[in-house]
Coordinates of C-alpha atoms in Angstrom, one line a residue:
M1 CA 95.1 2.9 8.3
S2 CA 91.4 5.1 7.7
L3 CA 88.5 4.0 9.2
E4 CA 85.7 4.8 6.3
L5 CA 82.0 5.4 7.6
K6 CA 79.3 4.6 6.1
P7 CA 75.5 6.1 6.7
K8 CA 73.3 3.4 7.7
P9 CA 70.4 2.9 5.3
L10 CA 67.2 4.6 7.5
V11 CA 64.3 2.2 8.0
T12 CA 61.0 4.0 7.1
P13 CA 57.8 2.6 8.7
T14 CA 56.7 0.9 5.4
A15 CA 59.5 -1.1 5.3
G16 CA 58.9 -4.7 5.0
R17 CA 55.2 -3.3 2.9
T18 CA 57.0 -2.2 -0.2
G19 CA 57.8 -3.9 -3.3
E20 CA 61.6 -3.9 -5.1
D21 CA 59.3 -0.5 -7.2
G22 CA 58.7 1.2 -3.9
A23 CA 54.9 0.6 -4.2
S24 CA 52.8 -0.9 -1.1
S25 CA 52.5 -4.7 -1.5
P26 CA 48.7 -5.6 -2.7
R27 CA 48.6 -7.1 0.9
W28 CA 49.0 -4.1 2.7
R29 CA 47.1 -1.6 0.7
R30 CA 44.0 -4.8 1.4
A31 CA 44.7 -4.0 5.0
V32 CA 44.2 -0.9 5.3
A33 CA 41.6 -0.4 3.4
L34 CA 39.6 -3.5 4.9
K35 CA 40.4 -1.4 8.1
G36 CA 39.4 1.0 7.0
A37 CA 35.9 0.2 5.8
S38 CA 35.2 -1.9 9.5
F39 CA 34.8 1.7 10.8
T40 CA 31.4 1.3 8.5
V41 CA 30.3 -2.0 11.0
P42 CA 28.3 -0.4 13.5
F43 CA 26.5 2.1 10.9
F44 CA 25.7 -1.1 8.6
A45 CA 24.1 -2.8 11.1
G46 CA 22.4 -0.5 12.8
F47 CA 21.0 0.2 9.4
V48 CA 20.0 -3.2 8.7
L49 CA 18.8 -4.2 12.2
F50 CA 16.7 -1.6 12.3
T51 CA 15.2 -0.1 8.5
V52 CA 15.9 -3.2 6.5
V53 CA 14.6 -5.9 8.4
P54 CA 11.2 -3.8 9.6
V55 CA 11.0 -2.9 6.1
I56 CA 11.1 -7.3 5.6
M57 CA 8.6 -7.3 8.1
A58 CA 6.0 -5.1 7.0
L59 CA 6.0 -5.9 3.2
S60 CA 5.6 -9.0 4.1
K61 CA 2.9 -8.3 6.6
S62 CA 0.9 -5.6 4.1
L63 CA 0.8 -8.6 1.7
Y64 CA -2.1 -10.5 4.2
T65 CA -5.7 -8.8 5.5
A66 CA -6.1 -10.3 9.1
K67 CA -10.4 -11.1 9.0
S68 CA -12.6 -10.8 12.8
S69 CA -15.3 -14.5 12.6
G70 CA -18.5 -13.3 13.6
L71 CA -19.7 -10.2 14.8
G72 CA -16.0 -9.0 16.1
F73 CA -15.1 -11.0 18.6
G74 CA -14.6 -14.5 17.1
A75 CA -10.4 -14.9 16.9
K76 CA -8.6 -13.3 13.7
T77 CA -7.7 -15.4 10.4
V78 CA -5.0 -14.4 8.8
T79 CA -5.6 -15.1 4.7
F80 CA -2.6 -13.7 2.2
S81 CA -4.5 -11.4 0.2
G82 CA -1.7 -10.2 -2.2
F83 CA -1.5 -6.5 -3.5
G84 CA -5.3 -5.9 -1.8
N85 CA -3.8 -3.7 1.5
F86 CA -1.7 -1.6 -1.3
D87 CA -5.0 -1.3 -3.9
R88 CA -7.0 -0.4 -0.6
A89 CA -4.1 2.3 -0.1
L90 CA -4.6 3.9 -3.4
H91 CA -8.1 4.3 -3.2
D92 CA -8.5 6.1 0.6
G93 CA -9.4 9.2 1.1
K94 CA -8.5 10.5 4.4
F95 CA -5.1 9.0 3.6
W96 CA -4.2 11.0 0.6
G97 CA -6.0 14.3 2.1
S98 CA -3.5 14.2 5.0
V99 CA -0.5 13.4 2.0
W100 CA -1.4 16.4 0.3
R101 CA -1.8 18.3 3.3
V102 CA 1.1 17.8 4.6
A103 CA 2.2 18.3 1.3
L104 CA 1.3 21.6 1.0
F105 CA 2.8 22.8 4.3
A106 CA 6.4 21.4 3.2
I107 CA 5.7 23.8 0.4
V108 CA 6.3 26.9 2.5
V109 CA 7.3 25.6 5.4
I110 CA 11.0 23.9 4.1
P111 CA 11.9 27.7 2.1
L112 CA 11.4 29.3 4.7
I113 CA 13.3 27.3 7.2
Q114 CA 16.1 27.4 4.6
V115 CA 16.6 30.7 3.4
T116 CA 16.5 31.6 7.3
S117 CA 19.6 28.6 7.9
L118 CA 21.4 30.5 5.2
G119 CA 21.3 33.8 6.3
L120 CA 22.9 33.1 9.7
A121 CA 25.5 31.2 7.9
L122 CA 26.5 33.8 6.3
L123 CA 26.0 36.3 9.4
L124 CA 28.3 34.1 11.6
D125 CA 30.4 33.7 8.8
S126 CA 31.1 37.5 8.7
V127 CA 32.1 37.4 12.2
R128 CA 34.9 37.1 14.9
R129 CA 35.5 33.2 15.0
R130 CA 35.4 33.3 18.9
A131 CA 31.9 35.7 18.6
A132 CA 30.4 32.8 16.1
G133 CA 31.8 30.1 18.6
K134 CA 29.3 31.3 20.9
L135 CA 26.6 33.0 18.8
R136 CA 26.8 28.7 17.1
I137 CA 26.1 27.3 20.4
A138 CA 23.2 29.4 21.5
M139 CA 21.5 28.8 18.0
L140 CA 22.2 25.2 18.6
V141 CA 20.0 24.8 21.9
P142 CA 16.5 24.2 20.3
Y143 CA 17.9 21.6 17.7
M144 CA 19.7 20.0 21.4
S145 CA 16.4 20.5 22.6
P146 CA 14.2 16.6 22.6
G147 CA 11.4 17.6 20.8
I148 CA 9.0 16.0 22.6
V149 CA 10.0 18.6 25.0
A150 CA 9.2 21.9 22.9
T151 CA 6.3 20.6 21.9
L152 CA 5.4 20.9 24.9
I153 CA 6.8 24.5 25.8
W154 CA 5.4 25.4 22.7
I155 CA 2.1 24.0 23.9
Y156 CA 2.4 25.9 26.7
L157 CA 3.1 29.2 24.9
Y158 CA 0.2 29.0 23.1
S159 CA -2.3 28.4 24.9
P160 CA -5.0 30.8 25.7
A161 CA -5.6 30.1 28.8
V162 CA -1.9 30.3 30.3
G163 CA -0.2 31.1 27.7
P164 CA 1.9 35.3 27.5
L165 CA 1.5 34.9 23.1
T166 CA -1.7 35.4 23.9
P167 CA -2.6 38.3 26.3
F168 CA 0.7 39.9 24.5
F169 CA -1.3 39.9 20.5
K170 CA -4.3 40.8 22.6
L171 CA -2.6 44.4 23.2
F172 CA -2.5 45.1 19.2
G173 CA -6.1 44.2 18.8
I174 CA -5.1 41.1 17.1
D175 CA -6.7 38.3 18.4
A176 CA -4.3 35.2 17.9
N177 CA -5.9 31.9 18.5
F178 CA -3.1 28.8 18.0
Y179 CA -5.0 26.0 18.2
G180 CA -7.3 27.3 15.6
S181 CA -7.7 26.1 12.4
G182 CA -5.9 28.5 10.4
L183 CA -3.3 28.9 12.9
I184 CA -2.9 25.9 13.8
W185 CA 0.5 25.1 10.8
V186 CA 1.1 28.5 11.5
S187 CA 2.5 27.2 15.6
V188 CA 4.0 24.0 14.3
G189 CA 5.6 25.3 11.7
N190 CA 7.1 28.4 14.3
L191 CA 7.7 24.9 16.8
M192 CA 9.9 22.8 13.2
A193 CA 11.4 25.7 12.1
W194 CA 12.6 26.5 15.8
G195 CA 14.3 23.4 16.3
S196 CA 15.4 22.7 13.2
I197 CA 17.5 26.1 11.5
G198 CA 20.5 25.6 14.1
F199 CA 21.1 22.3 12.6
N200 CA 20.8 23.1 9.6
M201 CA 22.8 26.7 10.1
L202 CA 25.6 24.3 11.2
I203 CA 25.6 22.7 8.0
V204 CA 25.7 25.1 5.5
Y205 CA 28.1 27.5 8.1
G206 CA 30.7 24.6 7.8
A207 CA 30.6 24.1 4.1
L208 CA 31.5 28.3 4.6
Q209 CA 34.1 27.6 6.4
A210 CA 35.3 25.0 3.9
V211 CA 35.8 28.0 0.2
P212 CA 39.2 30.1 0.4
R213 CA 39.9 33.0 1.9
D214 CA 41.8 34.5 -0.5
I215 CA 38.8 34.1 -2.8
F216 CA 37.1 36.8 -0.7
D217 CA 40.5 38.9 -1.2
S218 CA 40.4 38.8 -4.5
A219 CA 36.7 39.9 -5.0
R220 CA 37.0 42.7 -2.6
V221 CA 40.2 43.5 -4.0
D222 CA 38.2 43.8 -8.1
G223 CA 35.4 46.4 -5.9
A224 CA 32.9 43.1 -4.8
S225 CA 30.5 44.4 -2.3
E226 CA 30.5 41.6 0.8
W227 CA 26.8 41.2 -1.5
R228 CA 27.7 40.6 -3.3
I229 CA 30.7 38.3 -2.4
A230 CA 27.9 36.6 -0.7
W231 CA 26.0 35.7 -3.1
S232 CA 28.5 35.4 -6.0
I233 CA 30.9 33.3 -3.6
K234 CA 29.8 32.2 -0.8
V235 CA 26.2 31.3 -1.6
P236 CA 27.5 29.0 -4.6
Y237 CA 29.9 26.6 -2.4
V238 CA 27.2 26.1 -0.2
R239 CA 24.3 25.0 -2.7
R240 CA 25.2 20.8 -2.0
S241 CA 24.4 22.3 1.7
L242 CA 21.6 23.3 1.1
V243 CA 20.3 21.0 -1.0
L244 CA 20.9 18.2 1.9
V245 CA 19.1 19.8 4.6
S246 CA 16.9 20.6 1.7
V247 CA 16.2 16.3 1.3
L248 CA 16.7 16.1 4.9
G249 CA 14.0 18.8 6.0
I250 CA 11.7 17.1 2.5
I251 CA 11.4 14.3 4.5
G252 CA 11.5 14.9 8.1
T253 CA 8.2 17.5 7.4
L254 CA 6.1 14.6 5.3
Q255 CA 7.0 12.1 8.3
I256 CA 5.9 14.7 11.1
F257 CA 3.9 12.8 13.6
S258 CA 4.7 13.5 17.2
E259 CA 3.9 18.0 17.0
P260 CA 0.4 17.4 15.7
L261 CA 0.1 15.0 17.8
L262 CA 0.9 16.7 20.9
F263 CA -1.5 19.1 20.1
R264 CA -4.1 17.0 19.3
S265 CA -4.3 16.7 22.9
M266 CA -5.2 20.4 22.7
T267 CA -7.1 20.8 20.2
P268 CA -8.3 17.1 18.5
E269 CA -11.6 19.3 16.9
T270 CA -9.1 20.7 14.8
V271 CA -6.1 18.4 14.7
T272 CA -8.0 15.3 13.9
K273 CA -6.9 11.2 13.9
D274 CA -6.3 11.6 10.0
F275 CA -3.7 14.7 10.4
T276 CA -0.7 13.5 9.0
P277 CA 0.2 10.4 6.8
I278 CA 2.4 8.7 9.6
M279 CA -1.5 9.9 12.3
T280 CA -2.9 7.8 9.8
I281 CA -1.4 4.7 10.1
Y282 CA -0.6 5.3 13.9
N283 CA -3.8 5.4 14.1
Q284 CA -5.2 1.6 11.3
A285 CA -2.0 0.4 13.3
F286 CA -3.2 1.3 16.9
A287 CA -6.9 2.4 17.1
V288 CA -8.1 0.1 14.6
G289 CA -5.7 -2.6 15.0
D290 CA -5.2 -3.7 11.7
F291 CA -1.6 -3.6 11.6
N292 CA -1.4 -5.3 7.3
Y293 CA -2.7 -1.9 6.7
A294 CA -0.6 0.3 8.3
A295 CA 2.0 -1.9 7.0
A296 CA 0.4 -0.9 3.1
L297 CA 0.7 2.4 4.0
S298 CA 4.0 2.8 5.5
I299 CA 5.7 1.1 2.3
V300 CA 3.1 3.5 0.2
L301 CA 4.2 6.7 1.8
A302 CA 8.1 5.5 1.9
L303 CA 8.2 5.2 -2.2
V304 CA 6.0 9.1 -2.0
V305 CA 8.6 10.2 0.7
G306 CA 11.5 8.3 -1.8
L307 CA 9.8 9.8 -4.7
I308 CA 9.9 13.0 -3.6
S309 CA 13.0 13.4 -2.3
A310 CA 14.8 11.3 -6.0
I311 CA 12.6 14.1 -8.1
F312 CA 14.0 17.5 -5.5
Y313 CA 17.5 16.2 -5.8
K314 CA 18.1 15.4 -9.1
L315 CA 16.2 18.9 -10.2
T316 CA 18.7 21.0 -7.6
N317 CA 21.5 19.2 -7.5
K318 CA 23.4 20.4 -11.1
A319 CA 26.5 21.4 -11.5
P320 CA 26.5 25.2 -12.4
A321 CA 26.7 26.2 -15.1

């Protein structure tokens, strides 16, 4: 009498979760989808709490006007003004002057920052991986420094009394007043570039790491130089990353606040209270005390920033022909 041993069927991890055809059951797919979606709950909670709710509150507050009775010493009465604050904002020359001033600054500084970030990312991609890791950390140090601390450091470096830069340029016969009207935007732009180039470089460098390496080998076999490989292969592959950091740069530059505010403490005659749009809003809210008008200006600035960012994204984020 012979015994025949039959192999036992393998139990797969998805046993009990699949149908007769081996496909995942709807209940299992739904559970997996909900588990994945649960990781987005903290982000959306923070987005609603710190973005959506403040926007709704600002929009509701911008529809009212607070006026004081008598000579301004009486109690304030809040009345519904509709779009009166927005009409006032559209005709506010100081506010739109600050918007135009910062927009011109952005047109110059953002391309310089992106070109420098791209160049450093390409340089980092061409060195050995171990060396790239060390250089990446070194370039991220300025970005990891708090913005207020970095601004205070550069204010000290720019100081004509105690800073080292003014005596250094005097050695070459250059009278550099970094707080003057001619160089104040250069000072602010240098500070922004110092703090943001490392972050932008890291985003572009991460995109470069996703490019298949065999493409470079094929190009070298065909006789392409390293410059040709960088311009014709690497740059097109990271174009979407460049668009991303450029949009972030536009949003951040149009809302620049802390750097000019600290510079104002050193040179109030150059950096006025309406120097940037956010400084204008800050002045209306906390110096003048007109929170309703400041809320309307905030909504207008948000629309301007969103419109400019959307137009830039639409024009640049196109698939190459």
